[in-house]
Each structure stands twice: as structure tokens, then as C-alpha cells.
Short mmCIF file of C-alpha atoms and ligand atoms in Angstrom, two decimals:
data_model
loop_
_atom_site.label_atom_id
_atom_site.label_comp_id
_atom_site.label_asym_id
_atom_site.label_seq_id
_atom_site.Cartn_x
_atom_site.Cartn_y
_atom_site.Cartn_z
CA UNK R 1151 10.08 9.14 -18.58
CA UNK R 1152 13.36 10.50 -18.18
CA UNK R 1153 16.05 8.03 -16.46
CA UNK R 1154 19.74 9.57 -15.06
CA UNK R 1155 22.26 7.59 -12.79
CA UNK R 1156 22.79 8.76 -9.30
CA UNK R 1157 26.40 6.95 -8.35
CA UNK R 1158 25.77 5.52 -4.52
CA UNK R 1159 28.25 7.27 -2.89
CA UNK R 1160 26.48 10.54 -3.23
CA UNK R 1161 23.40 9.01 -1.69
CA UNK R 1162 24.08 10.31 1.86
CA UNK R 1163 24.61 14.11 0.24
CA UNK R 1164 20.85 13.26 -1.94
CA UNK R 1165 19.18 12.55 1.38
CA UNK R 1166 20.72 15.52 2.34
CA UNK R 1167 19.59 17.76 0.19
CA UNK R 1168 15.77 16.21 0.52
CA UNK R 1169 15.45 18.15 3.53
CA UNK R 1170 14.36 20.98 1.91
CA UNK R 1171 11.00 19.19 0.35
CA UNK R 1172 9.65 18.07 3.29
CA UNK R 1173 10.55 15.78 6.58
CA UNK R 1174 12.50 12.63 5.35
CA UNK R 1175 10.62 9.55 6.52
CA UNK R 1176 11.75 5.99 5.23
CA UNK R 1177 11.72 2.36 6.37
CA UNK R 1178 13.98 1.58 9.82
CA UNK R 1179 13.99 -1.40 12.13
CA UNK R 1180 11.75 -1.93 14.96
CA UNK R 1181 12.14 -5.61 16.62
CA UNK R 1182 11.47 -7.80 14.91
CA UNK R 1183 9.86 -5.75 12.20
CA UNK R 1184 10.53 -2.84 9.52
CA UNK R 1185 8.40 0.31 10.13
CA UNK R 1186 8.24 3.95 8.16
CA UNK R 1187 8.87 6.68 9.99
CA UNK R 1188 10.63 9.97 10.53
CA UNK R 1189 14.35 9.37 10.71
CA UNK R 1190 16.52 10.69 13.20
CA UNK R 1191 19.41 9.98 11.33
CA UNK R 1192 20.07 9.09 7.58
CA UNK R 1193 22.40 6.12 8.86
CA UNK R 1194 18.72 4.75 10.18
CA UNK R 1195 17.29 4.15 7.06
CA UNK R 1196 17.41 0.12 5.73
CA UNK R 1197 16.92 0.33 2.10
CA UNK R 1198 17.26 -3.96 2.46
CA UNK R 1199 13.55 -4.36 4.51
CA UNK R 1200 11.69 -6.91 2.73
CA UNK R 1201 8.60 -5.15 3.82
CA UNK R 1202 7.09 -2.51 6.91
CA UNK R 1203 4.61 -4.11 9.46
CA UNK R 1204 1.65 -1.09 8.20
CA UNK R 1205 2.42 0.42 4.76
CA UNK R 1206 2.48 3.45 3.84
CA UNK R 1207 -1.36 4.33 3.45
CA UNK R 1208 -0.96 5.65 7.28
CA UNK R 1209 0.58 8.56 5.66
CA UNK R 1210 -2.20 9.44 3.41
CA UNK R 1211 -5.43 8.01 5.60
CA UNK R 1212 -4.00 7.87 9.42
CA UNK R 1213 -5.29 4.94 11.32
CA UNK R 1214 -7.11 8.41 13.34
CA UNK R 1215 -7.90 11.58 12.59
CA UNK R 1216 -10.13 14.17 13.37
CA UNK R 1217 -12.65 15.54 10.92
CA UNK R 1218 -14.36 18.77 12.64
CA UNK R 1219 -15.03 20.01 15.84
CA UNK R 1220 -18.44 21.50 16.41
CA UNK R 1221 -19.50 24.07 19.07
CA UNK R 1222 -22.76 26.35 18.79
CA UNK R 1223 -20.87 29.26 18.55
CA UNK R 1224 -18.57 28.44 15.54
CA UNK R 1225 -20.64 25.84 13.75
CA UNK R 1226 -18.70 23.01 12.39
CA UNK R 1227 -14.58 23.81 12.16
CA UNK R 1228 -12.59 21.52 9.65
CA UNK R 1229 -9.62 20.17 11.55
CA UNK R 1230 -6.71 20.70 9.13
CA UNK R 1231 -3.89 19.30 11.50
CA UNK R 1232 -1.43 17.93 9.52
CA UNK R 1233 -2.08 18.65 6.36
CA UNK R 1234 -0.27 20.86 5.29
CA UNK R 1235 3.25 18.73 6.66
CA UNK R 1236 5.29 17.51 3.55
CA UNK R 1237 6.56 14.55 3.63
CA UNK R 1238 9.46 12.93 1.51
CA UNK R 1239 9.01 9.13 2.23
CA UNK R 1240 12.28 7.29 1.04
CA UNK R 1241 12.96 3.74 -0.07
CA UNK R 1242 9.03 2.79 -1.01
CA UNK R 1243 8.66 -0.85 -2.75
CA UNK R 1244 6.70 -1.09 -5.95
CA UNK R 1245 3.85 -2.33 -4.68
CA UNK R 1246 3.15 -0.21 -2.12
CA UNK R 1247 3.20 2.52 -4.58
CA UNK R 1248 0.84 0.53 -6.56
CA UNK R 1249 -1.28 0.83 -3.69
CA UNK R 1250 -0.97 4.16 -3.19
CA UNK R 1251 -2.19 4.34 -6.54
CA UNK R 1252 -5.38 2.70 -6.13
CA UNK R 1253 -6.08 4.57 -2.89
CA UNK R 1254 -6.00 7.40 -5.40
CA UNK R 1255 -8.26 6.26 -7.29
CA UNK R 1256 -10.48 5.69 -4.19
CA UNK R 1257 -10.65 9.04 -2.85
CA UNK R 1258 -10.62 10.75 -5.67
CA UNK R 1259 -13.37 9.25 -7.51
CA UNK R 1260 -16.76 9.38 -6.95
CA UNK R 1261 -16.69 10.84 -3.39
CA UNK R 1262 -13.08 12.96 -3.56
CA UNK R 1263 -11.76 13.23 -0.08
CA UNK R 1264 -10.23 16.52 0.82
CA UNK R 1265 -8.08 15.29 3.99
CA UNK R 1266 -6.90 12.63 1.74
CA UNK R 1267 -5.87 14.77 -1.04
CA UNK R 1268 -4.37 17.43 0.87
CA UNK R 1269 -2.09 14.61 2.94
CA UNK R 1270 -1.62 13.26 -1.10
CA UNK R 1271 -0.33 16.52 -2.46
CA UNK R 1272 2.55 16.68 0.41
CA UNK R 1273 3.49 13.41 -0.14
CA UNK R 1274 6.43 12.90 -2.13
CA UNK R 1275 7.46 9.07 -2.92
CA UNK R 1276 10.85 7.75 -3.80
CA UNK R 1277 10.68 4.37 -4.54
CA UNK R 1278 13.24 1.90 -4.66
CA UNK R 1279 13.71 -1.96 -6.37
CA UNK R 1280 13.24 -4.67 -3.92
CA UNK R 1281 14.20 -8.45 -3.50
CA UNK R 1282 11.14 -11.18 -2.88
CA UNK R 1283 11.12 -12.97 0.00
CA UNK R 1284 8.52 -16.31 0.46
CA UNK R 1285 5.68 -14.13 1.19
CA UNK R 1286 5.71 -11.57 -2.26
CA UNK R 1287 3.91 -12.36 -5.26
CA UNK R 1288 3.65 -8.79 -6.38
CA UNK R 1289 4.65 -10.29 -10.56
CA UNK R 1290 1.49 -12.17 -9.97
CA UNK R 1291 -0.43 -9.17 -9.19
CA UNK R 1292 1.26 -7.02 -11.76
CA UNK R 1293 2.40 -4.41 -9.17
CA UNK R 1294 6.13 -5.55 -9.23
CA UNK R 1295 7.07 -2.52 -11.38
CA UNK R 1296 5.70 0.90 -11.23
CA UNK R 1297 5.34 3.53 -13.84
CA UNK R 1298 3.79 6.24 -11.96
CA UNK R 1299 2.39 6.98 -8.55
CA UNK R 1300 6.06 8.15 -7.55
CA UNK R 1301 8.33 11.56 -8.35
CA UNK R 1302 11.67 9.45 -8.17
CA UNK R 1303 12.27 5.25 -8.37
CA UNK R 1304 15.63 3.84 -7.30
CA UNK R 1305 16.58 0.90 -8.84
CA UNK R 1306 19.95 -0.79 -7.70
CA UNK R 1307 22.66 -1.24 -9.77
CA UNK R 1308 25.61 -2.52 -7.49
CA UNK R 1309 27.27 0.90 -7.39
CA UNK R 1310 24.62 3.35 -8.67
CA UNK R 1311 21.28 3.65 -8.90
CA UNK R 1312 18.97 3.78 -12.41
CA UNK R 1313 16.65 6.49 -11.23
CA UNK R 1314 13.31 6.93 -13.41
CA UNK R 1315 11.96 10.72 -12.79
CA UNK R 1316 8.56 10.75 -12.44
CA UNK R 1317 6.88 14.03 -11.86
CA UNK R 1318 8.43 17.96 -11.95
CA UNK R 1319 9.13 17.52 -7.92
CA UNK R 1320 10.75 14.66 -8.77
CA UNK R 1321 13.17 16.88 -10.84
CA UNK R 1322 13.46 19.40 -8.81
CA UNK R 1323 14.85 17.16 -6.48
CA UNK R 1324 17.47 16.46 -8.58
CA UNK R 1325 18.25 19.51 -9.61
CA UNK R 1326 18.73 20.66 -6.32
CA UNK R 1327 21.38 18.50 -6.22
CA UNK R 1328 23.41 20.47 -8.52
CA UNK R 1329 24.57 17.91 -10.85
CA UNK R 1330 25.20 14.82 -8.65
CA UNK R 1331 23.22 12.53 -11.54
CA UNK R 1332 24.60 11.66 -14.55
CA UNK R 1333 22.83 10.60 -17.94
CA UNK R 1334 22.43 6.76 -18.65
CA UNK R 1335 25.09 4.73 -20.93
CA UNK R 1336 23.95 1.66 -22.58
CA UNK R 1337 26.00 -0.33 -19.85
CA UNK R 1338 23.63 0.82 -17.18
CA UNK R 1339 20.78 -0.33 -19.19
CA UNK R 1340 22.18 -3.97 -19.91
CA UNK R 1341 23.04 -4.38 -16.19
CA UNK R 1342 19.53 -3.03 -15.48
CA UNK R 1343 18.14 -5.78 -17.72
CA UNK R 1344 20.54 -8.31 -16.20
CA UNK R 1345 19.24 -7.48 -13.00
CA UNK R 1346 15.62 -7.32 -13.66
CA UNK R 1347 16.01 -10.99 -15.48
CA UNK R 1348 17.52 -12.24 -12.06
CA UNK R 1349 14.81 -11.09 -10.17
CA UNK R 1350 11.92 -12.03 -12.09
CA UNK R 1351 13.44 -15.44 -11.52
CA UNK R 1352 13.50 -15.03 -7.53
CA UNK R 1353 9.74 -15.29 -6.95
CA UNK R 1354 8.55 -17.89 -4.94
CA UNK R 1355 4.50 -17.79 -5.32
CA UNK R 1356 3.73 -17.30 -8.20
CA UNK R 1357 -0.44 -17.32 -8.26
CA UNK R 1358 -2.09 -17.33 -11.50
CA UNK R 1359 -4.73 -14.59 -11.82
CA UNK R 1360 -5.81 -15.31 -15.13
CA UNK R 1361 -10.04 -15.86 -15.51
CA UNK R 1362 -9.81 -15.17 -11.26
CA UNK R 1363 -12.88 -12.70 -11.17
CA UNK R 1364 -14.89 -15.01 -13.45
CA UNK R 1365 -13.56 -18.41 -10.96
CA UNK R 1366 -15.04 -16.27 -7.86
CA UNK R 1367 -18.02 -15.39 -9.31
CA UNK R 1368 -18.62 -19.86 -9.95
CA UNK R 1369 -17.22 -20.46 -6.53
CA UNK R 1370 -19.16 -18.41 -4.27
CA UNK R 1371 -20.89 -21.12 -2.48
CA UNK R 1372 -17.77 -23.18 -2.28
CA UNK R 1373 -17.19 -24.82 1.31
CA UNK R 1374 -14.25 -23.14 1.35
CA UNK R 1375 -15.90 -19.98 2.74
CA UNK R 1376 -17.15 -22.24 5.84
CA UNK R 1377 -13.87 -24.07 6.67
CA UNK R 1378 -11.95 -20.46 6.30
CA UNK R 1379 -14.70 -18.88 8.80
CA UNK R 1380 -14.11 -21.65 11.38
CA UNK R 1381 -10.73 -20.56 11.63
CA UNK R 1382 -10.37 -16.55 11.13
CA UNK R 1383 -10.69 -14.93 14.92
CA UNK R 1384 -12.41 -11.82 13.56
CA UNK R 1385 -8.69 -10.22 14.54
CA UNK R 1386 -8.60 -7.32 11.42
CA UNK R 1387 -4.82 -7.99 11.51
CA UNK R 1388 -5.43 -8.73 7.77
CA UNK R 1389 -6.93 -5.12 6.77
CA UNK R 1390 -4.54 -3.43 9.33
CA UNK R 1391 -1.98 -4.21 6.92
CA UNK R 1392 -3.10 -4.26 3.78
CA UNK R 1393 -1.62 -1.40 1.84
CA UNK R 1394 -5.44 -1.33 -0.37
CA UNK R 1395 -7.81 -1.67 2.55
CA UNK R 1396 -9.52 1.66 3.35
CA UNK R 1397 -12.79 1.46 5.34
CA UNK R 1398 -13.39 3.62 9.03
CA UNK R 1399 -15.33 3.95 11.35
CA UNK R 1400 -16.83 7.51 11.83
CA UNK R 1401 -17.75 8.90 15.79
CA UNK R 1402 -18.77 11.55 17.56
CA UNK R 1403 -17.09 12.79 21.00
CA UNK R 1404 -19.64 14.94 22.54
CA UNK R 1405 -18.20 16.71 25.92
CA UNK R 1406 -21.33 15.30 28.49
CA UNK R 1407 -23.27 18.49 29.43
CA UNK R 1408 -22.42 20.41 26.20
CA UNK R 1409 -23.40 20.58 22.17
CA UNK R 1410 -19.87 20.58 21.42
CA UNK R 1411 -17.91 17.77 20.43
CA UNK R 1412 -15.61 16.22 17.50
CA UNK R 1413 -16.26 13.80 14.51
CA UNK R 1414 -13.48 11.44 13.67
CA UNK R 1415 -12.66 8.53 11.19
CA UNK R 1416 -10.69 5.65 12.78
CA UNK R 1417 -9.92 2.41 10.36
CA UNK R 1418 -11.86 -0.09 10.14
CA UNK R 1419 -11.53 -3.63 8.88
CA UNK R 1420 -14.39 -5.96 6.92
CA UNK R 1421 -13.54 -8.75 9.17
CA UNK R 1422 -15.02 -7.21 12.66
CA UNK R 1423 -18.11 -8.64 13.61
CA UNK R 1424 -19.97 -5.12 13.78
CA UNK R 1425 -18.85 -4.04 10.57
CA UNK R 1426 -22.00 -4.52 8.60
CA UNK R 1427 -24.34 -3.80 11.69
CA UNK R 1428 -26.32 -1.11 10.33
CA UNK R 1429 -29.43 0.53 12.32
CA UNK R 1430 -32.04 -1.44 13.86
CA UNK R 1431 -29.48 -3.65 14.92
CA UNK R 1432 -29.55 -6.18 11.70
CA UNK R 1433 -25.99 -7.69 10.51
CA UNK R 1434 -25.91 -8.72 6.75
CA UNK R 1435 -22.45 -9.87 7.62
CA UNK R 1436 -23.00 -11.49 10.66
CA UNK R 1437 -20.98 -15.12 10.24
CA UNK R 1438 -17.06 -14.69 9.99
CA UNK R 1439 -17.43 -17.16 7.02
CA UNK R 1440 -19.34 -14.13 5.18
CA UNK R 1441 -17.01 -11.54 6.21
CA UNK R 1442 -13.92 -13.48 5.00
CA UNK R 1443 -15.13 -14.20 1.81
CA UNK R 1444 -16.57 -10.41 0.75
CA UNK R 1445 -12.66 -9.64 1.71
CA UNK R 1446 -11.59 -12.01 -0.52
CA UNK R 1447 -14.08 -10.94 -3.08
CA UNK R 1448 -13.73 -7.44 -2.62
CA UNK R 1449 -10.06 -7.53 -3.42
CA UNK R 1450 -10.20 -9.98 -6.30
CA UNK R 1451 -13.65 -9.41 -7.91
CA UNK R 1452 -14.80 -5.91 -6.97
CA UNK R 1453 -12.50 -4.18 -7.73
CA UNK R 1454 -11.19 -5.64 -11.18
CA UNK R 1455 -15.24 -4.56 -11.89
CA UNK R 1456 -14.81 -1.01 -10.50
CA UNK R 1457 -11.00 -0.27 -11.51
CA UNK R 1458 -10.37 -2.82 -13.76
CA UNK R 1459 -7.79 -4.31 -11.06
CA UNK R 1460 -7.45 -6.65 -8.29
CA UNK R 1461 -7.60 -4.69 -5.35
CA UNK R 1462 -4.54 -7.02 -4.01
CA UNK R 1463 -0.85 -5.65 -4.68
CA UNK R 1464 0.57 -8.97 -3.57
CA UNK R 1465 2.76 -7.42 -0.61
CA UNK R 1466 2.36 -10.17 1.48
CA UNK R 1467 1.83 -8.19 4.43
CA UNK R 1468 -1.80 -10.56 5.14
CA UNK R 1469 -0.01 -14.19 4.87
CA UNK R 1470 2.86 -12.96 7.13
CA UNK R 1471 0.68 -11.88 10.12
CA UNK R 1472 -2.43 -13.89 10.02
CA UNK R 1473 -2.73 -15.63 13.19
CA UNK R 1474 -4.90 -18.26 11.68
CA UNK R 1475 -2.76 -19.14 8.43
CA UNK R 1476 -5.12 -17.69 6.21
CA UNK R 1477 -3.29 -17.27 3.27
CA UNK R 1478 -4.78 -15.55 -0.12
CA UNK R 1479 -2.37 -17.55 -2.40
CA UNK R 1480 -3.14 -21.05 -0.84
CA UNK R 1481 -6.93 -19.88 -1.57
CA UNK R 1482 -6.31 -18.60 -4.65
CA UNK R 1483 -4.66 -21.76 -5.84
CA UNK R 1484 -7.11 -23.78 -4.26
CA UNK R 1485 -10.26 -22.15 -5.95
CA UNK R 1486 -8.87 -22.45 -9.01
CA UNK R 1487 -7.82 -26.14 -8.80
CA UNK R 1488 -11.64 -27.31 -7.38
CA UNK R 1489 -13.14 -24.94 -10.13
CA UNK R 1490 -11.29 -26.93 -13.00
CA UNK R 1491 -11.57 -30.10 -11.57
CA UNK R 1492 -15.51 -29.65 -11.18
CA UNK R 1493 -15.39 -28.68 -14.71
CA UNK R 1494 -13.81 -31.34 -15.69
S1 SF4 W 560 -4.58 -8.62 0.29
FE1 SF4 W 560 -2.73 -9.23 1.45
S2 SF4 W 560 -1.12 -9.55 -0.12
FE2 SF4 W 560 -2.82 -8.41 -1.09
S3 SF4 W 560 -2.23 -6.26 -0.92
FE3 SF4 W 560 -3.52 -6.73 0.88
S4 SF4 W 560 -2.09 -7.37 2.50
FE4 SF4 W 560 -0.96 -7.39 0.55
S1 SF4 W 561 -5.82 -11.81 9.96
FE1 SF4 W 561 -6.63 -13.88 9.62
S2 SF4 W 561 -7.75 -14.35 11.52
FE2 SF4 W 561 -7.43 -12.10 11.50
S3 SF4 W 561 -9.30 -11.30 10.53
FE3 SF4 W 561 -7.77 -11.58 8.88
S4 SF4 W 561 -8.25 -13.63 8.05
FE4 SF4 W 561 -9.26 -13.51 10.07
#
């Protein structure tokens, strides 16, 4: 991958000149919270959020969109809104590119997704490095560097930035700049070390993942499930957030008195009561205690099965805003700790 030096105080011109790939979104405060979106300004951008309230999978699968509309006249008419808009999306953290990544893999695998590759194509991603707060475990999760999934990564160097290239857009981006990155000396690489070192060491949780799919698969009658489905409130706050969940809802609008009408995709979460209500009226997820733990073992069993991957990026996103403290490390540890001592 090729790596140049962009000094900082030609970032303002860069952001500049990113104008001409697409709208420049990136993170900016809301309250009490950090949220993507377009900015008005570049001076709105805070390249120091420890993380945005929804991440950036709102880009590539909106929380709605429209699907068709059908009429007896025209049959059924793709809606295309919006995807076509490019998008240059400024100042992403590791792992939400990560899970970008595995979204990827999700819609483009066995059932590829048009609307979600069309949104994915005008999408371009420039990352940047990060400091962990008390919620990220990301090094746990493996998702604290990225080596793809983005056409530029920033990583901060005190005055300048270590930028890895990572696709041709990615270059062109720089070349449109017209020379305002320089090549890498070996003093940018030791700081970059230096730096890296430093924040490898600033982790607070630091799960072990090690044997996990193999500890779920001993542990599924635990009475953990019960005590965690007395306290979830069925909320989806969880999903909402979670840069790797992905399931809708699909519905019809049908205008009363007519055969036309819309189909649309809304999200959905695991945790909502009627999730698994399927016709006939049977739930096969009808206790939250069920619900909670195919979440759980979705993300950390599932998945590793399907993509060879926990389906959790370790954002932190779900400990910060679950209103009933539900938090994957605690159950993570805990699994682990009443697995070995039963073993024992
Ligand atoms: S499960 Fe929680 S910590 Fe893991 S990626 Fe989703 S929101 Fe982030
Ligand atoms: S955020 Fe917490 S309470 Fe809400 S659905 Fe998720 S686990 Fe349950």
C-alpha cells in the first residue's frame, strides 16, 4: 500500500479540494453526542469524537428507504433516489470501517443488494486513527487497524498525518491536490511506531476472544440468558447502533381505493418482540431472554461460522447506550469465567 505525508496545515486546502468527489460529510457535535453528517463548514468537523451516536452504515443501508413504487400502468418502478449522490465521508474510525467491511460482505454475498451497492460505489471513506475511551475494545476484536475497506487512512502524527492510500480514488484525491503530500522518511515511521505503541497501551477492556465461538456453543443454556432477559426492555437501542447490525423490516403503502402503492425496507432490530413473528401468528423468539441471546450469538458465533469473524467491531456504541447496562464485555468475561470454572 502506498503511504505519503500530508503536513496538517494543508488539511483545510485537502478538504477543499474533496469537493470535487462528492459532498463532504464527517463527524460534528450534536449535544451531547457526535453525529456524521453533511458539513456546512470545514471548521465543523471534530476529528477528536470518540465515537457518532449511529455509524456510518446509515450511509450505505438508510434507516428508510423506498424500494419500488407500483401502479397498474407502469408495473413495478425501482426507486433510485439517492443513489447516485457521492459521498466523501471524512474522519471514519477503524472500526467502523471494519464494519463497513463486513456489511460488504453481507450484501454482496449470497443475495447481492443493488441499492446497497450502488450507495457503496459512491461512498468514498477517509479514515482517521482514534484514541480509546472506557467503552472501545476494538484490539480485542481485531478491528483497531484497517487495511482496506477505505481509499485514504489518516493517522496522526502531531504535525502531519501518515496517510496509507488505499484504492485509485484514493489517489486521485491526492493528486488533485497537486503535490501537497510528501513521501515518508524513516522519522515518520519511528514516530508512527511510537505512537501506535502508546496507544495499544491505552485500552481499557480488553476481552479475550480466544476459543469464544466454541465457549457459546457450551454455554447456551447458561442462566445468564434468563437474568439478561429480565432486564433488556425490548428497546433495539442496541442494533440501532451497532455499526454490523443489518436486518429491516419490509412494507407495503397501498393508497386505500387504488392498486398502487410503495414497498420499503425500514431497520429492524433482533431484540423487538415481533421480530421472529412469522405467519400464522407463531413467535420462535417470543421471550426477550431468547432474543438477547441469538444477538449475542449472532455476533459472536454466527458469524465467525459464516465469515470467519465476530460480527462485533468492538465500537462500543451498545455498552454506551443500553438503558439496562447490558454490556457485551461484562458477558463476555463472565461466560468465559463460569465456562472454566465448570470445567474445572
Ligand atoms: S455489538 Fe456493540 S460493541 Fe460490537 S460492534 Fe455492535 S455496537 Fe459495537
Ligand atoms: S439496548 Fe439493552 S435493553 Fe435495549 S434491546 Fe438492547 S440489550 Fe435490550
Amino acid at each position: 500500500m502506498k503511504t505519503l505525508v500530508l503536513p496538517k496545515e494543508h488539511l483545510d486546502f485537502f478538504a477543499s479540494v474533496l469537493q470535487q468527489f462528492g459532498e463532504v460529510h464527517g463527524p460534528v457535535a450534536q449535544g451531547d453526542h457526535f453525529v456524521f453528517r453533511r458539513l456546512r463548514r470545514w471548521s465543523e468537523i471534530r476529528l477528536d469524537y470518540p465515537r457518532t451516536l449511529l455509524p456510518p452504515k446509515k450511509y450505505v443501508l438508510p434507516p428508510r428507504e423506498c424500494l419500488f413504487h407500483y401502479r397498474p400502468k407502469d408495473g413495478y418502478v425501482p426507486d433510485t433516489t439517492g443513489l447516485d449522490r457521492r459521498v466523501v465521508l471524512f474522519g471514519v474510525h477503524a472500526c467502523d470501517i471494519y464494519g463497513i467491511n463486513i456489511l460488504d460482505q453481507v450484501f454482496a454475498g449470497r443475495y447481492p443488494d443493488p441499492y446497497y451497492q450502488a450507495r457503496r460505489r459512491n461512498l468514498a471513506i477517509i479514515g482517521i486513527d482514534c484514541t480509546p475511551d472506557e467503552h472501545c475494545f476494538c484490539r480485542s476484536m481485531r478491528a483497531d487497524f484497517v487495511s482496506q475497506g477505505f481509499d485514504l487512512f489518516l493517522q496522526d502524527l502531531g504535525d502531519r498525518y501518515l496517510t496509507f492510500v488505499g484504492t485509485a480514488l484514493g489517489d486521485d484525491m491526492v493528486l488533485a491536490t497537486g503535490g501537497l503530500f510528501r513521501a515518508v522518511t524513516r522519522e515518520d515511521i519511528e514516530e508512527y511506531k511510537e505512537r501506535s505503541a502508546v496507544r495499544r497501551q491505552a485500552f481499557v477492556l480488553d476481552p479475550e476472544i480466544r476459543d469464544l465461538p466454541e465457549i457459546f456453543e457450551m454455554e447456551y443454556q447458561n442462566e445468564l440468558w434468563e437474568e439478561l432477559g429480565a432486564k433488556c426492555v425490548s428497546c433495539g437501542a442496541c442494533s440501532t447502533v451497532c455499526p454490523t447490525c443489518y436486518c429491516y423490516d419490509v412494507s407495503d403503502d397501498v393508497a386505500l381505493g387504488t392498486l398502487e402503492g410503495l414497498r420499503s425496507r425500514t431497520w429492524d432490530s433482533c431484540l423487538f418482540a415481533g421480530h421472529a413473528v412469522v405467519a400464522g401468528g407463531e413467535n420462535f423468539r417470543g421471550s426477550r431472554a431468547s432474543r438477547v441471546k441469538f444477538r449475542f450469538y449472532h455476533k459472536q458465533r454466527g458469524f465467525v461460522t459464516e465469515y470467519g469473524r465476530p460480527g462485533c467491531v468492538g465500537c462500543g456504541r451498545c455498552l454506551e447506550v443500553c438503558p439496562a447496562g447490558i454490556d457485551i464485555v461484562k458477558i463476555i468475561d463472565r461466560l468465559r469465567e463460569v465456562h472454566h470454572a465448570a470445567a474445572s
